[in-house]
Tab-separated table of C-alpha atoms and ligand atoms in Angstrom:
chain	number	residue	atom	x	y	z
A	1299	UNK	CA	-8.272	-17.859	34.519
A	1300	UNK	CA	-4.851	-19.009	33.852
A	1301	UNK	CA	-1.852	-16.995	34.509
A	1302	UNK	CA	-1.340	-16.393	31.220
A	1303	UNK	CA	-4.869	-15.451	30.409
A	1304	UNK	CA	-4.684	-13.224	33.723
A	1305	UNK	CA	-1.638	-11.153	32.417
A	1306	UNK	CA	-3.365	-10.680	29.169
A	1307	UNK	CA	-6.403	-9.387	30.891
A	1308	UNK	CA	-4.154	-6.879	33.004
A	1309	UNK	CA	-2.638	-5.807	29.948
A	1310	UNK	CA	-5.926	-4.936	28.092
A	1311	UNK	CA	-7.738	-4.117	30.511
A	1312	UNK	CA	-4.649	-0.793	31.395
A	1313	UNK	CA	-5.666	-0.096	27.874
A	1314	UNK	CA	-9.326	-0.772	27.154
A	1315	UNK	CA	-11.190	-0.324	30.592
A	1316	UNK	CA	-12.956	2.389	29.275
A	1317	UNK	CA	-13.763	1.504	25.663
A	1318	UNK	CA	-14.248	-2.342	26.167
A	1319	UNK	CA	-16.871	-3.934	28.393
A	1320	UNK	CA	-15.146	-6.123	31.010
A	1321	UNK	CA	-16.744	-9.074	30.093
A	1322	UNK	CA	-15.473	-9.130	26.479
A	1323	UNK	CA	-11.975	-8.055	28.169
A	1324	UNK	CA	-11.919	-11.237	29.587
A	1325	UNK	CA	-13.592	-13.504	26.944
A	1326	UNK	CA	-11.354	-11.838	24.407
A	1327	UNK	CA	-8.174	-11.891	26.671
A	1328	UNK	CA	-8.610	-15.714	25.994
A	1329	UNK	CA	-9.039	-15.471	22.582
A	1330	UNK	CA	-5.394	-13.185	22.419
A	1331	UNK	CA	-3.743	-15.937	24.791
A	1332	UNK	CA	-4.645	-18.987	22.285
A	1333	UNK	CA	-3.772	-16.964	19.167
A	1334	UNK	CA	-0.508	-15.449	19.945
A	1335	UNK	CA	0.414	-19.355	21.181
A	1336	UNK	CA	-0.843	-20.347	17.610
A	1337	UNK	CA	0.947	-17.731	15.838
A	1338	UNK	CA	4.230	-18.658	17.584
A	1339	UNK	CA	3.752	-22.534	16.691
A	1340	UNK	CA	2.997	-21.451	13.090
A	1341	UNK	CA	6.073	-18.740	12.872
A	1342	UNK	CA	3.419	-16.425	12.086
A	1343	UNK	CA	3.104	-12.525	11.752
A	1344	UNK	CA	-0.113	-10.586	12.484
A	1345	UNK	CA	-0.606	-7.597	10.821
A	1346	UNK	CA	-3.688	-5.439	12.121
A	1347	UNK	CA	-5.001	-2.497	10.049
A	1348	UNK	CA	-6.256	0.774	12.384
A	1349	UNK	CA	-9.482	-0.515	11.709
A	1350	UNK	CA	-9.628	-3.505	13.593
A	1351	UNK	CA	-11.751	-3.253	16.824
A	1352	UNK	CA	-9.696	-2.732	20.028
A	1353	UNK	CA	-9.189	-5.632	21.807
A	1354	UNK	CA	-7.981	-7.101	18.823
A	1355	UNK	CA	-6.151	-4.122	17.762
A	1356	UNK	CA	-4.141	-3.871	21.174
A	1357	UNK	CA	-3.627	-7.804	21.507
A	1358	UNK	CA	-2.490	-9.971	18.651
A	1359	UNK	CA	-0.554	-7.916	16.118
A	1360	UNK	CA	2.813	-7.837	15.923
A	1361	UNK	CA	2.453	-4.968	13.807
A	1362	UNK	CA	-0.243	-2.293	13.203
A	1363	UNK	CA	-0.735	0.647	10.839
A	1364	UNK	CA	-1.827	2.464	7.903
A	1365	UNK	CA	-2.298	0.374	4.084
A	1366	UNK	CA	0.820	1.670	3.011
A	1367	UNK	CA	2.978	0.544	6.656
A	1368	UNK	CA	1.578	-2.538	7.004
A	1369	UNK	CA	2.741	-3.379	3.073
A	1370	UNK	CA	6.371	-2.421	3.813
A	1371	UNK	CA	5.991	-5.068	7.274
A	1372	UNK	CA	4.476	-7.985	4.515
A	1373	UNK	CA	7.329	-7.170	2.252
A	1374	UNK	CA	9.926	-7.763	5.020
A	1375	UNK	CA	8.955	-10.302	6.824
A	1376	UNK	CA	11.049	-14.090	7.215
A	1377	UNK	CA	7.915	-15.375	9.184
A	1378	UNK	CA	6.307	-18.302	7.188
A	1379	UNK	CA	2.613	-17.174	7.600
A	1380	UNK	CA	1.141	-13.692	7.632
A	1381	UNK	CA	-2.168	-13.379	8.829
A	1382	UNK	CA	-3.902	-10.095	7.226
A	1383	UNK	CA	-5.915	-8.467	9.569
A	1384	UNK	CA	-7.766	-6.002	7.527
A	1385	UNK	CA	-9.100	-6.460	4.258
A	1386	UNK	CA	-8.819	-8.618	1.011
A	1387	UNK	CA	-7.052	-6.104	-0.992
A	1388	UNK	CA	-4.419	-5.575	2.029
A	1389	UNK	CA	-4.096	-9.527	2.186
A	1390	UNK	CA	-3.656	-9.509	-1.330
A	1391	UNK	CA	-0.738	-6.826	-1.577
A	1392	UNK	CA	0.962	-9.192	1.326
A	1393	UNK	CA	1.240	-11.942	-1.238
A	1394	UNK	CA	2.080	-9.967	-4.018
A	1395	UNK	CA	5.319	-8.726	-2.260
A	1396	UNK	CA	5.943	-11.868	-0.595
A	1397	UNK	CA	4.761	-14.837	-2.663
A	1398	UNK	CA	6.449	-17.708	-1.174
A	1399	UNK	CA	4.585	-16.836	2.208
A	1400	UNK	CA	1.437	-18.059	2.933
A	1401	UNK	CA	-0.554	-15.383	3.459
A	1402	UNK	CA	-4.321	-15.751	5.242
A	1403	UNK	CA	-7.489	-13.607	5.038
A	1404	UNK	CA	-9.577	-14.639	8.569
A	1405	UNK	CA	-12.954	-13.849	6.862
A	1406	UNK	CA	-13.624	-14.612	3.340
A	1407	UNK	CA	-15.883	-11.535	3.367
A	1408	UNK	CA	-13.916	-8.743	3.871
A	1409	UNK	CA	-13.911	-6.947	0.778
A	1410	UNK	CA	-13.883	-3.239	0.026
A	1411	UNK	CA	-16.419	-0.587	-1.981
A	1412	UNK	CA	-13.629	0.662	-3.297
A	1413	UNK	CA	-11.989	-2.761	-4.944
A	1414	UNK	CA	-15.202	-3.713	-6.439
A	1415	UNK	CA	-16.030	-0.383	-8.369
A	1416	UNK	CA	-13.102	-1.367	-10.942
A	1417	UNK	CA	-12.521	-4.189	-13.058
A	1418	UNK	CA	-8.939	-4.650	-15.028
A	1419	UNK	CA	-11.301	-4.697	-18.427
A	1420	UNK	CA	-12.387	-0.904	-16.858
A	1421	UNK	CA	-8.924	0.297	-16.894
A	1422	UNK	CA	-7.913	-1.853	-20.426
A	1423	UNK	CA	-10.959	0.223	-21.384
A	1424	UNK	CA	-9.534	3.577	-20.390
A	1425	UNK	CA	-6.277	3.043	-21.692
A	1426	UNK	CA	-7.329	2.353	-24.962
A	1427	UNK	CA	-9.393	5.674	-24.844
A	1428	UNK	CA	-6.237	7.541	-23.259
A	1429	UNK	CA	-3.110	5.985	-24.561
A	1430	UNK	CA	0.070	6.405	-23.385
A	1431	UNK	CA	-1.446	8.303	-19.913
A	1432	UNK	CA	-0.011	6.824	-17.054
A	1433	UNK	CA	-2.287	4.900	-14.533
A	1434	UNK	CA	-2.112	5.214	-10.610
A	1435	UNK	CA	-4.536	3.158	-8.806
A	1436	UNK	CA	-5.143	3.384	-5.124
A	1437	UNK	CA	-4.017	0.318	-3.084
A	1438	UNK	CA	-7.485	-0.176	-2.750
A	1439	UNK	CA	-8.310	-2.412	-5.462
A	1440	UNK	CA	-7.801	-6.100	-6.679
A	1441	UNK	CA	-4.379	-7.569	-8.012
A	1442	UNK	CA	-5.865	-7.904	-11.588
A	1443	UNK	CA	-6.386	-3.866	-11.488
A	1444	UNK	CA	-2.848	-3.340	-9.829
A	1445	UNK	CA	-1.318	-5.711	-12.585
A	1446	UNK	CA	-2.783	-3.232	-15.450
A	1447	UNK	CA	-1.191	-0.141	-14.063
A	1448	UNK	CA	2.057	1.691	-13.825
A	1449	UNK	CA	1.778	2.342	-10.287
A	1450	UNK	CA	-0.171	1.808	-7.151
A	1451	UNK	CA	-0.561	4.630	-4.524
A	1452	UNK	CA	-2.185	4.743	-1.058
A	1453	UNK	CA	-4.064	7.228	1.160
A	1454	UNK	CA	-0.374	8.711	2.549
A	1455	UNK	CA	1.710	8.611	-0.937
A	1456	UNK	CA	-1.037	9.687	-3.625
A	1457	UNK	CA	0.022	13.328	-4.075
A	1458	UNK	CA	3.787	12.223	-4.032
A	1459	UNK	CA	3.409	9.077	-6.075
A	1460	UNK	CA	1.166	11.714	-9.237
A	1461	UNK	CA	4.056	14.005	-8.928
A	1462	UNK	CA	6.599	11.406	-9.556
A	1463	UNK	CA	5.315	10.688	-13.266
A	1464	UNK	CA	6.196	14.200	-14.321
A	1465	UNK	CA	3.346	13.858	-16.308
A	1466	UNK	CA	0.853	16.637	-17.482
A	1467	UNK	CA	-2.272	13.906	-17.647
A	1468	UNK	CA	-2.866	11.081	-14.848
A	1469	UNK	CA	-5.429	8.016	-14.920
A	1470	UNK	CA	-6.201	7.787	-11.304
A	1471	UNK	CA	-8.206	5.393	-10.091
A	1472	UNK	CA	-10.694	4.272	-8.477
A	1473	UNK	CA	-11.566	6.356	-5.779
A	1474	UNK	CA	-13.538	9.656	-6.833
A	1475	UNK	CA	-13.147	11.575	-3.800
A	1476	UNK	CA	-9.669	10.679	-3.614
A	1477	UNK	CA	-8.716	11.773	-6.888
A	1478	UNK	CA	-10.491	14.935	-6.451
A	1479	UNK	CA	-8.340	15.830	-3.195
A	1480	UNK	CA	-4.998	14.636	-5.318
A	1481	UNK	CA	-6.366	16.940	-8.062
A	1482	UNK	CA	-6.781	20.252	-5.861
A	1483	UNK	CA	-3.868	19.614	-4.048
A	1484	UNK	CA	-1.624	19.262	-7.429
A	1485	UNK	CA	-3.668	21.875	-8.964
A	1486	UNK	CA	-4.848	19.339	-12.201
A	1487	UNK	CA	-8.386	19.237	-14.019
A	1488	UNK	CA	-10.217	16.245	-13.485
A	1489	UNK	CA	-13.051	14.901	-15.499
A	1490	UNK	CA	-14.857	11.863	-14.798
A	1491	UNK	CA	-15.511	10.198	-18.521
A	1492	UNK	CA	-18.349	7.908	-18.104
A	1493	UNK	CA	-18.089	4.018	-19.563
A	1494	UNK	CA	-20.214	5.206	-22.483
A	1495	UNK	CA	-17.518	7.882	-23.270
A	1496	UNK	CA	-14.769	5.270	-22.818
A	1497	UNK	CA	-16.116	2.820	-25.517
A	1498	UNK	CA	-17.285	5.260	-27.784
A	1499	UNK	CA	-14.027	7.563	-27.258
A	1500	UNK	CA	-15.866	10.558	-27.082
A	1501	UNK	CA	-14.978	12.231	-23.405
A	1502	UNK	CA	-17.517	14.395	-23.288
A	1503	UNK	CA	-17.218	18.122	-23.619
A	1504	UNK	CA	-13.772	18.465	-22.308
A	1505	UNK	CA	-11.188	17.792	-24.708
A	1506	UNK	CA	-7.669	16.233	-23.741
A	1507	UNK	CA	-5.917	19.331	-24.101
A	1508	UNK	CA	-7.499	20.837	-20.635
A	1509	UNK	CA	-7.767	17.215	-19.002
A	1510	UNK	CA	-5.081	16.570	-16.475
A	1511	UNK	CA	-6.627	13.270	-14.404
A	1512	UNK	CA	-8.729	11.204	-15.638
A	1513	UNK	CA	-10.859	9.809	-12.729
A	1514	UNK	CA	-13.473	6.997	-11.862
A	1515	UNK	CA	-16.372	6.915	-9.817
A	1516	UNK	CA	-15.366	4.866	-6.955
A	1517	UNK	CA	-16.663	5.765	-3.190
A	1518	UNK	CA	-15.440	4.498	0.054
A	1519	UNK	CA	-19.055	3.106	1.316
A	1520	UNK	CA	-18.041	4.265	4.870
A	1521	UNK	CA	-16.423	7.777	4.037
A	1522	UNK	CA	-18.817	9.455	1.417
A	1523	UNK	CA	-21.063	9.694	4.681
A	1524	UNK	CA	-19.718	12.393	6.346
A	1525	UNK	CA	-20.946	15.503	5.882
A	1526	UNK	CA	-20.091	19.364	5.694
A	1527	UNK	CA	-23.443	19.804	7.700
A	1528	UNK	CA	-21.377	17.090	10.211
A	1529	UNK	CA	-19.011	19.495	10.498
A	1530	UNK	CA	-20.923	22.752	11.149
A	1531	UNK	CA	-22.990	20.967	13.766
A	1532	UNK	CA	-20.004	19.825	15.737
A	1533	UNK	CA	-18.279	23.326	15.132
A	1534	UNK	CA	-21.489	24.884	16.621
A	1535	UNK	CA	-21.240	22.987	19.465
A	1536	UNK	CA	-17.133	22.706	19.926
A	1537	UNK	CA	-15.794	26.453	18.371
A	1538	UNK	CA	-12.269	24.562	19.337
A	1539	UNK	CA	-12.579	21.047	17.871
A	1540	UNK	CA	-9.980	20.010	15.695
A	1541	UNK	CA	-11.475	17.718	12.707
A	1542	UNK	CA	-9.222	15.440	11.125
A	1543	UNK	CA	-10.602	13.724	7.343
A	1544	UNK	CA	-9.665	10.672	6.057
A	1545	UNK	CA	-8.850	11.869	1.805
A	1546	UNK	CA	-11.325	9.184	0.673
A	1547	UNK	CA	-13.860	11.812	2.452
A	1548	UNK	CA	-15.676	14.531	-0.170
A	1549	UNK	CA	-13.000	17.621	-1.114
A	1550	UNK	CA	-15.603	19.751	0.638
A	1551	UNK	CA	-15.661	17.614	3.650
A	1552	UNK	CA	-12.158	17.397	3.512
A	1553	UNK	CA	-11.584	21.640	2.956
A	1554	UNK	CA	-14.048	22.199	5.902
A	1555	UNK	CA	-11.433	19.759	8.033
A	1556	UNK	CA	-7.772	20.668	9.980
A	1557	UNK	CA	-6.401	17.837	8.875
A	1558	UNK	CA	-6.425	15.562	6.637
A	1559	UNK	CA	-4.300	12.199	6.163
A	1560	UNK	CA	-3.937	8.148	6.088
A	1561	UNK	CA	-5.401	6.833	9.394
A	1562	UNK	CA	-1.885	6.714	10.720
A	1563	UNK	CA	-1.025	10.575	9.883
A	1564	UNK	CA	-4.331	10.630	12.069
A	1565	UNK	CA	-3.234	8.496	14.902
A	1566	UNK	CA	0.457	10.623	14.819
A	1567	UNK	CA	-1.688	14.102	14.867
A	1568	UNK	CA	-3.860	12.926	18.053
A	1569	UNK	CA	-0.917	12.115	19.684
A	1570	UNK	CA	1.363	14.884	18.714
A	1571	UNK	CA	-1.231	18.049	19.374
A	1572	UNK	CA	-2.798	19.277	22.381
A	1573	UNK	CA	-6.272	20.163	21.078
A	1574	UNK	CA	-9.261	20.587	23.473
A	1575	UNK	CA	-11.371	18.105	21.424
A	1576	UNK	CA	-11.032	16.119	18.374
A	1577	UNK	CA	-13.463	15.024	15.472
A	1578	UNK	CA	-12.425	12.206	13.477
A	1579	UNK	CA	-14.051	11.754	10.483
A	1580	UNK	CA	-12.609	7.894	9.932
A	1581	UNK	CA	-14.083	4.562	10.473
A	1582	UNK	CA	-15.123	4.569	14.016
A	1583	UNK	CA	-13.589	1.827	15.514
A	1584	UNK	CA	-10.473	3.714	15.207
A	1585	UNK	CA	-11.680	6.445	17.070
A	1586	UNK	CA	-11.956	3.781	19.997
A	1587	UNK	CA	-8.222	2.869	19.185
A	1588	UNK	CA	-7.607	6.275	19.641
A	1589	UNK	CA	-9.328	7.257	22.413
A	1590	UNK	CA	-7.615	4.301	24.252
A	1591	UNK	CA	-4.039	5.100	23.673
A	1592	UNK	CA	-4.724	8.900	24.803
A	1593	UNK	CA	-7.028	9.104	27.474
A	1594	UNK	CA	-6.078	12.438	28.633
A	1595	UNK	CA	-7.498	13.685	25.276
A	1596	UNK	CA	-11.408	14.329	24.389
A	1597	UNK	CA	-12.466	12.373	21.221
A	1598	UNK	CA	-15.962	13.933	20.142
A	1599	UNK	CA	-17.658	10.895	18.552
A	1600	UNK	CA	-19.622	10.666	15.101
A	1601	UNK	CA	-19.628	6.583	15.174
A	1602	UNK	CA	-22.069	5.868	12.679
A	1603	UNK	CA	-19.955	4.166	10.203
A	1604	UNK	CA	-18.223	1.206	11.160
A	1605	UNK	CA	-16.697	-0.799	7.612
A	1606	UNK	CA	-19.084	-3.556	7.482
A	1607	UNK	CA	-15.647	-5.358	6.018
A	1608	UNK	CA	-12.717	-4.248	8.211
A	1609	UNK	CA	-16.119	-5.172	10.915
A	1610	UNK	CA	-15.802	-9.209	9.570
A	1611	UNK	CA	-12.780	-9.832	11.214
A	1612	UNK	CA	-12.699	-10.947	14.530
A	1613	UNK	CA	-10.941	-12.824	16.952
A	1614	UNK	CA	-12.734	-16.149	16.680
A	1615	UNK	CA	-11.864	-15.866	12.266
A	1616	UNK	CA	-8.466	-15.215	13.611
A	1617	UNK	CA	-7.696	-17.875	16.108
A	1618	UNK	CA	-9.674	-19.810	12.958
A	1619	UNK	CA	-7.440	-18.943	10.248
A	1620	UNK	CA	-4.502	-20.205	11.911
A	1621	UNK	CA	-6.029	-22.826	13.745
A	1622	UNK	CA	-7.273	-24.107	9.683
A	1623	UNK	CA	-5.148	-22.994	7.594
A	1624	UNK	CA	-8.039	-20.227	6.140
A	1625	UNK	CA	-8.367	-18.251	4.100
A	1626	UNK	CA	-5.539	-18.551	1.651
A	1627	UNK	CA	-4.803	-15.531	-0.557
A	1628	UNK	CA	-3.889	-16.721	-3.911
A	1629	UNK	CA	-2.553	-14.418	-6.841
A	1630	UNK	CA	-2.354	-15.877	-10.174
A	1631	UNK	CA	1.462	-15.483	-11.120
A	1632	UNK	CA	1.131	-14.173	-14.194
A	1633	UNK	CA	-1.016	-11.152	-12.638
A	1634	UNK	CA	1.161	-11.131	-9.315
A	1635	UNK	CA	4.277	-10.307	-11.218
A	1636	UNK	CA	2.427	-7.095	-13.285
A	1637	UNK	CA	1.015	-5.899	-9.988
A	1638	UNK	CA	3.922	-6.405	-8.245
A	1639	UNK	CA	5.823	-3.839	-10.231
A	1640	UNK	CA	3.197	-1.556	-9.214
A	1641	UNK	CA	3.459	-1.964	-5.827
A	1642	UNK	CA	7.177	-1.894	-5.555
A	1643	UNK	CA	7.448	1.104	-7.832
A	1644	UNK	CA	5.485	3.173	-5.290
A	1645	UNK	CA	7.389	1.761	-1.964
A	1646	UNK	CA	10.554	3.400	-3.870
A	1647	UNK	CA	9.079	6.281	-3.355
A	1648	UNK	CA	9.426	6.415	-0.170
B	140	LIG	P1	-5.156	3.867	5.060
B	140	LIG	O1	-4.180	3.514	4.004
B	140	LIG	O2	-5.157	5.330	5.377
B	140	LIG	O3	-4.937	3.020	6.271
B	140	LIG	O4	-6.630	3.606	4.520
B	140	LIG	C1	-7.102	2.367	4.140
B	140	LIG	C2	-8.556	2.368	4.017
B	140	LIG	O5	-9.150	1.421	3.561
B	140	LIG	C3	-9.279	3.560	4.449
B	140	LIG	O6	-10.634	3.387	4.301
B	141	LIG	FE1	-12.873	-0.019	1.747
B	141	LIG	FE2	-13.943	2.145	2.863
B	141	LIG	FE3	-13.838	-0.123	4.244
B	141	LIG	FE4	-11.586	1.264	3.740
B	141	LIG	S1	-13.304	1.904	4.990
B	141	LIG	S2	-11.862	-0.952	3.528
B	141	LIG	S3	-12.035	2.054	1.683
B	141	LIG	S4	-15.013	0.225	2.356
């Protein structure tokens, strides 16, 4: 090991001794040492989502955090490259705020459940059927979907961003469970017209006068599997636990919960409460990021869903991507420019 390598390994290992095999510490601590030299030859800037797996999570981002955090970073940046670290939507948002950087995805097959519920002829569709009804979509969905609505929202903005239209009806889209917790919290009716009710412009039995979102049937792959018999098991066994929900969980799941937020509310509640244990109902490899940065803190574990796409980026695809020049995220300008005002209107929101 080279000194360099060495101090990397020191550094992640203070961190990750107890999460991370030693072994991969010191394989990966490698990896991190040839990347970040990369990245500085390239005047690159990582960006890691809370989903990435720990050693690369605590080694080669210069930046980590939530969807909507991690947009504002791609939007300010003067590096020439930014490597995406999370998914293909994220990587796409990157290039649709800053289009004259070149912006690379390190695995080709990181998509989303979420992005590919929805295409833009969907949501032409529904706003032919609904005219004139504003459209939110979640971040969480391709730059053709973003470019056909009025605004974008993400896990930490969606209540604020619906507000903001001072609008009695909503199109939210795509995520179901989402825009059922949106429509509790701001008190709206939601139906769920199906495609056949779209083309044919019948809605079903509800009419539009006591419709106030109009949703879409969209599921996180990874969070539609928890549970509210999770939740009573691990309350029968913890009385004290404190759960925390991701929103793209069920609204029951999500009612049955203490918290519930964007998965860096949920990184800023673990570290700002004193609770005897914790349940996070998240992607579980940032339950190991947690669990790292606060190891004076029990983290009760329910890791049975890792994102099989947040899960296809490693540190080999990384060191790869800058090493190649792969893979380039490309938005057609004509679509960048519609989504873009999208995206920007909900970063004014603050
Ligand atoms: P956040 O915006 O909360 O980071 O969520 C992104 C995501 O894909 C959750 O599954
Ligand atoms: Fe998409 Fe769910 Fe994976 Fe997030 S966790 S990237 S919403 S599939």
């Amino acid at each position: 090991m080279n000194a360099q390598v060495q101090e990397m390994y020191e550094k992640m290992k203070a961190r990750l001794a107890n999460v991370v095999p030693d072994v991969e510490l010191r394989y990966k601590a490698e990896l991190a040492v040839q990347i970040n030299a990369l990245k500085k030859e390239r005047n690159a800037v990582i960006l890691g989502h809370n989903y990435m797996e720990p050693a690369l999570f605590y080694s080669i981002p210069d930046f980590t955090g939530d969807s909507l955090g991690l947009s504002r970073k791609a939007a300010e940046t003067d590096k020439d490259v930014i490597v995406f670290c999370g998914v293909k939507f994220m990587a796409e948002t990157a290039k649709i705020l800053n289009p004259t950087k070149t912006v690379l995805l390190p695995s080709d097959k990181a998509g989303c459940s979420l992005a590919e519920s929805i295409t833009a002829e969907d949501v032409r569709a529904l706003k032919r059927r609904f005219p004139g009804v504003p459209v939110v979509t979640y971040v969480n969905t391709y730059a053709d979907v973003k470019a056909e609505s009025d605004i974008c929202c993400t896990s930490s903005n969606a209540v604020a961003v619906v507000e903001s239209l001072k609008s009695d009806t909503v199109i939210f889209l795509p995520d179901e469970y989402l825009a059922r917790n949106v429509a509790r919290e701001t008190g709206k009716h939601i139906i769920f017209p199906t495609r056949q009710e779209i083309l044919s412009g019948d809605s079903g039995k509800d009419t539009l006068l006591d419709v106030q979102m109009i949703g879409w049937r969209g599921r996180c792959e990874v969070h539609e599997k928890f549970t509210l018999d999770d939740i009573r098991s691990v309350r029968a066994q913890f009385p004290d636990v404190v759960i925390l929900a991701h929103p793209e969980c069920s609204p029951e799941v999500v009612e049955a919960a203490d918290f519930s937020g964007s998965t860096s509310a949920m990184i800023r509640y673990v570290e700002q409460t004193n609770a005897p244990h914790y349940l996070l109902l998240t992607e579980c490899a940032m339950g190991d990021n947690i669990a790292a940065a606060n190891p004076d803190k029990e983290m009760l574990r329910l890791c049975m869903v890792r994102c099989p796409h947040m899960n296809m980026i490693t540190m080999e695809d990384t060191l790869n991507a800058l090493k190649y020049n792969r893979y380039v995220i490309e938005v057609p300008e004509e679509i960048r420019v519609r989504a873009a005002r999208a995206v920007e209107r909900m970063l004014e929101i603050g």
